[in-house]
Coordinates of N, CA and C in Angstrom, one line a residue:
M30 N 109.3 175.5 52.2 CA 110.4 175.2 51.3 C 109.9 174.9 49.9
R31 N 108.9 174.1 49.9 CA 108.3 173.7 48.6 C 107.7 174.9 47.9
S32 N 107.0 175.7 48.6 CA 106.4 176.9 47.9 C 107.5 177.8 47.4
R33 N 108.6 178.0 48.1 CA 109.7 178.8 47.5 C 110.3 178.2 46.3
Y34 N 110.5 176.9 46.3 CA 111.0 176.2 45.1 C 110.1 176.4 43.9
V35 N 108.8 176.3 44.1 CA 107.8 176.6 43.0 C 107.9 178.0 42.6
A36 N 108.2 179.0 43.5 CA 108.3 180.4 43.1 C 109.6 180.5 42.2
Y37 N 110.6 179.8 42.5 CA 111.8 179.9 41.6 C 111.5 179.3 40.2
V38 N 110.7 178.2 40.2 CA 110.3 177.6 38.9 C 109.5 178.6 38.1
L39 N 108.5 179.2 38.8 CA 107.6 180.2 38.1 C 108.2 181.6 38.0
R40 N 109.5 181.8 38.5 CA 110.1 183.1 38.5 C 109.3 184.1 39.2
D41 N 108.7 183.8 40.3 CA 107.8 184.7 41.0 C 108.6 185.4 42.1
E42 N 109.2 186.5 41.6 CA 110.1 187.3 42.5 C 109.3 187.9 43.7
A43 N 108.1 188.3 43.4 CA 107.3 189.0 44.5 C 107.0 188.0 45.6
Y44 N 106.7 186.7 45.3 CA 106.5 185.7 46.4 C 107.8 185.5 47.1
L45 N 108.9 185.4 46.4 CA 110.2 185.1 47.1 C 110.6 186.3 48.0
R46 N 110.3 187.5 47.6 CA 110.6 188.7 48.5 C 109.6 188.7 49.7
R47 N 108.4 188.3 49.5 CA 107.4 188.2 50.7 C 107.8 187.2 51.7
T48 N 108.5 186.1 51.3 CA 108.9 185.0 52.2 C 110.3 185.0 52.6
W49 N 111.1 186.1 52.2 CA 112.5 186.2 52.5 C 112.6 187.2 53.6
H50 N 113.3 186.9 54.7 CA 113.4 187.9 55.8 C 114.0 189.2 55.4
S51 N 113.5 190.3 55.8 CA 114.0 191.6 55.4 C 115.4 191.9 55.7
R52 N 116.0 191.2 56.8 CA 117.4 191.4 57.1 C 118.3 190.8 56.1
T53 N 117.9 189.8 55.4 CA 118.8 189.0 54.6 C 118.4 189.0 53.1
C54 N 117.3 189.6 52.7 CA 116.9 189.6 51.4 C 117.8 190.5 50.5
P55 N 118.4 189.9 49.5 CA 119.2 190.7 48.6 C 118.4 191.7 47.8
E56 N 119.1 192.8 47.4 CA 118.4 193.8 46.6 C 118.0 193.3 45.2
H57 N 118.8 192.4 44.6 CA 118.5 191.9 43.3 C 118.5 190.4 43.4
L58 N 117.4 189.8 43.1 CA 117.2 188.3 43.1 C 117.6 187.7 41.8
G59 N 117.4 188.3 40.7 CA 117.8 187.8 39.4 C 117.0 186.6 38.9
V60 N 115.9 186.3 39.4 CA 115.1 185.1 39.0 C 114.6 185.3 37.6
N61 N 114.4 186.5 37.1 CA 113.9 186.7 35.7 C 115.0 186.6 34.7
S62 N 116.2 186.8 35.1 CA 117.3 186.8 34.2 C 118.1 185.4 34.3
D63 N 117.7 184.6 35.2 CA 118.3 183.3 35.4 C 117.9 182.3 34.3
D64 N 118.8 181.6 33.7 CA 118.4 180.6 32.7 C 118.3 179.2 33.2
A65 N 118.2 179.0 34.5 CA 118.1 177.7 35.1 C 116.7 177.1 34.8
A66 N 116.7 175.8 34.4 CA 115.4 175.1 34.2 C 115.3 174.1 35.3
W67 N 114.5 174.4 36.3 CA 114.4 173.6 37.5 C 113.7 172.3 37.2
E68 N 114.2 171.2 37.7 CA 113.7 169.9 37.3 C 113.2 169.0 38.5
G69 N 113.4 169.5 39.7 CA 112.9 168.7 40.8 C 113.5 169.1 42.2
L70 N 112.7 168.8 43.2 CA 113.1 169.1 44.6 C 113.0 167.9 45.5
T71 N 114.0 167.6 46.2 CA 113.9 166.5 47.2 C 114.3 167.1 48.6
V72 N 113.3 167.0 49.5 CA 113.6 167.5 50.9 C 114.2 166.3 51.6
L73 N 115.4 166.5 52.1 CA 116.2 165.4 52.8 C 115.8 165.4 54.3
R74 N 115.6 166.5 54.9 CA 115.3 166.5 56.4 C 114.8 167.9 56.8
C75 N 114.0 167.8 57.8 CA 113.4 169.1 58.4 C 113.7 169.0 59.9
Q76 N 114.1 170.1 60.5 CA 114.4 170.1 61.9 C 113.7 171.3 62.5
A77 N 112.9 171.0 63.5 CA 112.0 172.1 64.1 C 111.0 172.5 63.1
G78 N 110.5 173.8 63.2 CA 109.6 174.3 62.2 C 108.1 173.9 62.5
G79 N 107.9 173.4 63.7 CA 106.5 172.9 64.1 C 105.7 174.1 64.6
A80 N 104.5 173.8 65.0 CA 103.5 174.8 65.4 C 104.0 175.7 66.5
T81 N 104.8 175.2 67.4 CA 105.3 176.0 68.5 C 106.7 176.5 68.4
D82 N 107.3 176.2 67.3 CA 108.7 176.6 67.0 C 108.8 178.0 66.4
H83 N 109.9 178.7 66.7 CA 110.1 180.0 66.1 C 111.2 180.0 65.0
E84 N 111.9 178.8 65.0 CA 113.0 178.6 64.0 C 112.8 177.2 63.4
G85 N 113.3 177.1 62.2 CA 113.3 175.8 61.6 C 114.4 175.7 60.5
E86 N 114.7 174.4 60.1 CA 115.8 174.2 59.2 C 115.3 173.1 58.2
V87 N 115.6 173.3 56.9 CA 115.3 172.3 55.9 C 116.5 172.0 55.1
E88 N 116.9 170.8 54.9 CA 117.9 170.4 54.0 C 117.3 169.8 52.8
F89 N 117.7 170.3 51.6 CA 117.1 169.8 50.4 C 118.1 169.8 49.3
V90 N 117.8 169.1 48.2 CA 118.5 169.1 46.9 C 117.5 169.5 45.8
A91 N 117.9 170.6 45.1 CA 117.0 171.0 44.0 C 117.9 170.7 42.7
R92 N 117.3 170.0 41.8 CA 117.9 169.7 40.5 C 117.5 170.7 39.4
Y93 N 118.5 171.1 38.6 CA 118.2 172.0 37.5 C 119.2 171.8 36.4
R94 N 118.8 172.4 35.3 CA 119.7 172.3 34.1 C 120.0 173.8 33.7
Q95 N 121.3 174.0 33.5 CA 121.7 175.4 33.1 C 122.9 175.3 32.1
G96 N 122.7 176.0 31.0 CA 123.7 175.9 30.0 C 123.9 174.5 29.4
G97 N 122.9 173.7 29.4 CA 122.9 172.4 28.9 C 123.5 171.3 29.9
L98 N 123.9 171.8 31.0 CA 124.5 170.9 32.0 C 123.5 170.6 33.2
A99 N 123.4 169.4 33.6 CA 122.6 169.0 34.8 C 123.4 169.4 36.0
R100 N 122.7 170.1 36.9 CA 123.3 170.6 38.2 C 122.4 170.3 39.3
Q101 N 122.9 170.6 40.5 CA 122.0 170.5 41.7 C 122.5 171.5 42.7
L102 N 121.5 171.9 43.5 CA 121.7 172.8 44.6 C 121.4 172.1 45.9
H103 N 122.4 171.8 46.7 CA 122.2 171.1 48.0 C 122.4 172.1 49.1
E104 N 121.4 172.5 49.8 CA 121.4 173.5 50.8 C 120.7 173.1 52.1
V105 N 121.2 173.7 53.1 CA 120.5 173.7 54.4 C 120.0 175.1 54.7
S106 N 118.6 175.3 54.6 CA 118.0 176.6 54.7 C 117.5 176.8 56.1
R107 N 117.7 178.0 56.6 CA 117.2 178.4 57.9 C 116.0 179.3 57.8
F108 N 114.9 179.0 58.5 CA 113.7 179.8 58.5 C 113.4 180.3 59.9
V109 N 112.8 181.5 60.0 CA 112.4 182.0 61.3 C 110.9 182.4 61.1
R110 N 110.1 182.3 62.2 CA 108.7 182.6 62.2 C 108.6 183.9 63.0
E111 N 107.9 184.9 62.4 CA 107.6 186.2 63.0 C 106.1 186.5 62.8
D112 N 105.4 186.8 63.8 CA 103.9 187.1 63.7 C 103.2 186.0 62.9
G113 N 103.5 184.8 63.2 CA 102.8 183.6 62.5 C 103.3 183.3 61.1
Q114 N 104.2 184.1 60.6 CA 104.6 183.9 59.2 C 106.1 183.4 59.1
W115 N 106.3 182.3 58.3 CA 107.7 181.8 58.2 C 108.4 182.6 57.1
Y116 N 109.7 182.9 57.4 CA 110.6 183.7 56.5 C 111.9 182.9 56.3
Y117 N 112.3 182.9 55.0 CA 113.6 182.3 54.7 C 114.7 183.3 55.3
L118 N 115.6 182.8 56.1 CA 116.6 183.6 56.7 C 117.9 183.5 55.9
D119 N 118.5 182.3 55.7 CA 119.7 182.1 55.0 C 119.9 180.7 54.7
G120 N 120.9 180.3 54.0 CA 121.2 178.9 53.8 C 122.7 178.7 53.7
S121 N 123.1 177.5 53.9 CA 124.5 177.1 53.8 C 124.6 175.8 53.0
F122 N 125.8 175.5 52.5 CA 126.0 174.3 51.7 C 126.8 173.3 52.5
P123 N 126.2 172.1 52.7 CA 127.0 171.1 53.5 C 128.3 170.8 52.9
A124 N 129.3 170.6 53.7 CA 130.7 170.3 53.3 C 130.6 169.0 52.4
G125 N 131.3 169.1 51.3 CA 131.3 167.9 50.4 C 130.2 167.8 49.5
S126 N 129.2 168.7 49.6 CA 128.0 168.6 48.7 C 128.5 169.0 47.3
A127 N 127.8 168.6 46.3 CA 128.1 168.9 44.9 C 128.1 170.4 44.7
T128 N 127.2 171.1 45.4 CA 127.1 172.6 45.3 C 128.4 173.2 45.8
S129 N 128.8 172.8 47.0 CA 130.0 173.5 47.6 C 131.3 173.1 46.9
S130 N 131.3 172.0 46.2 CA 132.6 171.6 45.6 C 132.6 172.1 44.1
K131 N 131.5 172.4 43.5 CA 131.5 172.8 42.1 C 131.3 174.2 41.9
T132 N 130.8 175.0 42.8 CA 130.6 176.4 42.7 C 131.8 177.2 43.1
G133 N 132.4 177.9 42.1 CA 133.5 178.7 42.4 C 133.2 180.0 43.1
R134 N 134.1 180.6 43.8 CA 133.8 181.8 44.5 C 133.3 183.0 43.6
N135 N 133.8 183.0 42.4 CA 133.3 184.1 41.5 C 132.2 183.7 40.5
D136 N 131.7 182.4 40.7 CA 130.6 182.0 39.9 C 129.3 182.6 40.4
P137 N 128.3 182.7 39.5 CA 127.0 183.2 40.0 C 126.4 182.2 41.1
C138 N 125.8 182.8 42.1 CA 125.3 182.0 43.2 C 124.2 181.1 42.7
P139 N 124.2 179.8 43.1 CA 123.2 178.9 42.6 C 121.8 179.2 43.2
C140 N 121.7 180.0 44.2 CA 120.4 180.4 44.8 C 119.6 181.3 43.9
G141 N 120.2 181.8 42.8 CA 119.5 182.6 41.9 C 119.4 184.1 42.2
S142 N 120.3 184.5 43.2 CA 120.2 186.0 43.6 C 120.8 186.9 42.5
G143 N 121.6 186.3 41.6 CA 122.3 187.2 40.6 C 123.6 187.7 41.1
R144 N 124.0 187.5 42.4 CA 125.3 187.9 42.9 C 126.3 186.8 42.8
K145 N 127.6 187.2 43.0 CA 128.6 186.2 43.0 C 128.5 185.3 44.2
F146 N 128.8 184.0 44.1 CA 128.7 183.0 45.2 C 129.4 183.5 46.4
K147 N 130.6 184.1 46.3 CA 131.3 184.6 47.5 C 130.7 185.7 48.2
K148 N 129.8 186.5 47.5 CA 129.1 187.6 48.2 C 127.7 187.3 48.6
C149 N 127.3 186.0 48.4 CA 126.0 185.6 48.7 C 126.0 184.4 49.6
C150 N 125.7 183.2 49.2 CA 125.6 182.0 50.0 C 126.9 181.4 50.4
G151 N 128.0 181.9 49.7 CA 129.3 181.3 49.9 C 130.1 182.0 51.0
R152 N 129.4 182.9 51.8 CA 130.1 183.6 52.8 C 130.5 182.7 53.9

């Protein structure tokens, strides 16, 4: 999770694609056209994801500034391990989180994919 956060900070689309599961990786990530200034990551909890697990879950809050406004992305990310490599599968926003209550269906998705929220993480 932390390495993917750093990839967003550095706008390293190649790394994000390498660590995103091929079944769910969007065609356009939009990290190079995104104007978010990432300010910090707090991992709230991890579930599974150990040496013998094939799936894991990480809940986190990432803080960023966009358009002069302080914002946050509160997500529960699911990961899957294949051939010893962990891949980001998808994420959801906990009910009542600032992300789920402030992101409109037609707003750009806060994950940085460049797609509308309703067509990406808001499904």
